[in-house]
Short mmCIF file of C-alpha atoms in Angstrom, two decimals:
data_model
loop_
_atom_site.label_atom_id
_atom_site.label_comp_id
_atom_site.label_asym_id
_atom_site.label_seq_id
_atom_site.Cartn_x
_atom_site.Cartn_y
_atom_site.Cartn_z
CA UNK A 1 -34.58 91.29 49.79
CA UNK A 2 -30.68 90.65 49.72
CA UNK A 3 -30.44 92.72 46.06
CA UNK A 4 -31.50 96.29 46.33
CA UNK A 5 -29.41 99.04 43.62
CA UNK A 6 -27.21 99.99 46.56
CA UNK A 7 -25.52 96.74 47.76
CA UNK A 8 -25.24 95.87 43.88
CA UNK A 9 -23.48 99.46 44.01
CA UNK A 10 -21.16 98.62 47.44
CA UNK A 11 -20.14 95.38 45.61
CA UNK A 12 -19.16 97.22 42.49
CA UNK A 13 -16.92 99.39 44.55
CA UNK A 14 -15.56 96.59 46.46
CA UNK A 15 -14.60 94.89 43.46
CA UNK A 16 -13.43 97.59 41.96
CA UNK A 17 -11.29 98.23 44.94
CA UNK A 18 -10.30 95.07 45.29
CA UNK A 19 -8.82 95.19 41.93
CA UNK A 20 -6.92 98.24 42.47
CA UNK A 21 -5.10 96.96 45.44
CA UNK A 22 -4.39 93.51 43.36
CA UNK A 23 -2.97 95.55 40.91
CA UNK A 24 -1.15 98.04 43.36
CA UNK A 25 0.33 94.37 45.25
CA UNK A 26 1.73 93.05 41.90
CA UNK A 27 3.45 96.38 41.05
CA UNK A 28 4.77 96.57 44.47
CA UNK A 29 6.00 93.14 44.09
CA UNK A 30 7.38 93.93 40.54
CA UNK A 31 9.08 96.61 42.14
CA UNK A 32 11.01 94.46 45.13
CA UNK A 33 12.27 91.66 43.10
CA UNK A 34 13.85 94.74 40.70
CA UNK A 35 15.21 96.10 43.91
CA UNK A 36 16.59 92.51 44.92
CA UNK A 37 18.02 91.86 41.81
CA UNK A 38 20.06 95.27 41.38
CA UNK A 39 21.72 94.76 44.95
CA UNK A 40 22.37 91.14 43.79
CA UNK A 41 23.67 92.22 40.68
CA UNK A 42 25.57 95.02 42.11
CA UNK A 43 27.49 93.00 44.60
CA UNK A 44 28.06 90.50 42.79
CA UNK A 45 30.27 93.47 40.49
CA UNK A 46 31.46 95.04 43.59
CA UNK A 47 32.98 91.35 44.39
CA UNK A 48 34.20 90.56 40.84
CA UNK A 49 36.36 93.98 40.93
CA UNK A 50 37.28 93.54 44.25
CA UNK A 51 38.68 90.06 43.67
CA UNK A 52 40.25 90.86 40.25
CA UNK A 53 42.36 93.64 42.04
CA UNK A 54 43.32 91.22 44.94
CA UNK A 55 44.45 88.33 42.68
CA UNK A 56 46.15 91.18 40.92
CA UNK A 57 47.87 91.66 44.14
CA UNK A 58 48.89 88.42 45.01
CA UNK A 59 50.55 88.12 41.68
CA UNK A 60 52.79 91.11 42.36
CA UNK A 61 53.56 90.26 46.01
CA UNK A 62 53.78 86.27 44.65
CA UNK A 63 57.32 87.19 42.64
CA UNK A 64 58.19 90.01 44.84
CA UNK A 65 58.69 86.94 47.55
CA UNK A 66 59.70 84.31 44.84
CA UNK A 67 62.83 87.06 43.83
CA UNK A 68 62.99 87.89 47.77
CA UNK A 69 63.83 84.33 48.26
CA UNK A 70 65.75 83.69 45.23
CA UNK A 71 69.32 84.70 46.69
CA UNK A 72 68.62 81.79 49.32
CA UNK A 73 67.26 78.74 47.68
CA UNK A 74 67.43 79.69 43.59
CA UNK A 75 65.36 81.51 41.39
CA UNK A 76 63.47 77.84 40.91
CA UNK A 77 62.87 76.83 44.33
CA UNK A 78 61.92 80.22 45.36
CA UNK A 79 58.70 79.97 43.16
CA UNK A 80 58.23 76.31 43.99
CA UNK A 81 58.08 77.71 47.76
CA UNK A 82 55.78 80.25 46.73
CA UNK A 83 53.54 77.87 44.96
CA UNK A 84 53.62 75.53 47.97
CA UNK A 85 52.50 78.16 50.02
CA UNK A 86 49.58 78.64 47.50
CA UNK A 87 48.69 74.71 47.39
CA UNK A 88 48.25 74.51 51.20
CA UNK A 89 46.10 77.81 51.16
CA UNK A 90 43.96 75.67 48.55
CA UNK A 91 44.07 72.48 50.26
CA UNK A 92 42.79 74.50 53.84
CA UNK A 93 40.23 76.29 51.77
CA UNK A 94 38.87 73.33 50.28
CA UNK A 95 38.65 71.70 53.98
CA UNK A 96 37.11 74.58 55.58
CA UNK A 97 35.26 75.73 52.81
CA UNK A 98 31.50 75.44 54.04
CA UNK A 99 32.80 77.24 57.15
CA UNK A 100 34.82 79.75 54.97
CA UNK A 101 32.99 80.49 51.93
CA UNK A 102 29.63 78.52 52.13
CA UNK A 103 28.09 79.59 55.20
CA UNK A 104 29.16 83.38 54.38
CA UNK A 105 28.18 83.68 51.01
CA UNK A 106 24.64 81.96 52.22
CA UNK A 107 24.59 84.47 55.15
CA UNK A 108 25.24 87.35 53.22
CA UNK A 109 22.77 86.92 49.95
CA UNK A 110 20.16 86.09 52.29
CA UNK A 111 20.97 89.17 54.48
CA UNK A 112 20.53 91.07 50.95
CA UNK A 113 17.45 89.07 49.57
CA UNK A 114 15.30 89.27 53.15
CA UNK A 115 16.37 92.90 53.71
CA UNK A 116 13.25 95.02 52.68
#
């Protein structure tokens, strides 16, 4: 009744079909986390040259104020300023760092990982 040659045939097809898009969904899939991973990996790189650069920076402009201040204090105290400087920048980052770094960093990767 239920099992003539042509809804044994419309199966066949739907299967078949139904394979096909499995296959197309798992490439697709393939495909996204490749695309996820390469903007991961890329600004991640973009960050790690961007940082090296600034501490870079802050290196030069740390003795160009340590020999700026030199004439005032002494060569010595004029980089134990300078470092003082740099221990309360760490001591406010580490206090505000969920609301500095954490909940950026979060905002961001998942900004790049939901994007499609």
């Amino acid at each position: 009744m239920f099992s003539n040659d042509q809804n044994i045939e419309t199966i066949g097809q739907l299967v078949e079909a139904l394979k096909q898009y499995i296959g197309l969904q798992r490439e697709y899939i393939k495909l996204d986390v490749i695309e996820k991973v390469v903007r991961l990996i890329t600004a991640i790189t973009l960050t790690a040259v961007l940082a090296l650069f600034l501490l870079l920076i802050f290196i030069y402009l740390s003795f160009a104020a340590a020999y700026a201040l030199a004439p005032l204090v002494g060569t010595a105290w004029a980089f134990v300023i300078v470092a003082a400087f740099y221990l309360v920048i760490f001591l406010l980052l580490m206090a505000f760092r969920k609301q500095w770094i954490e909940r950026p960093v979060v905002k961001f990767l998942a900004s790049l990982l939901m994007k499609s």
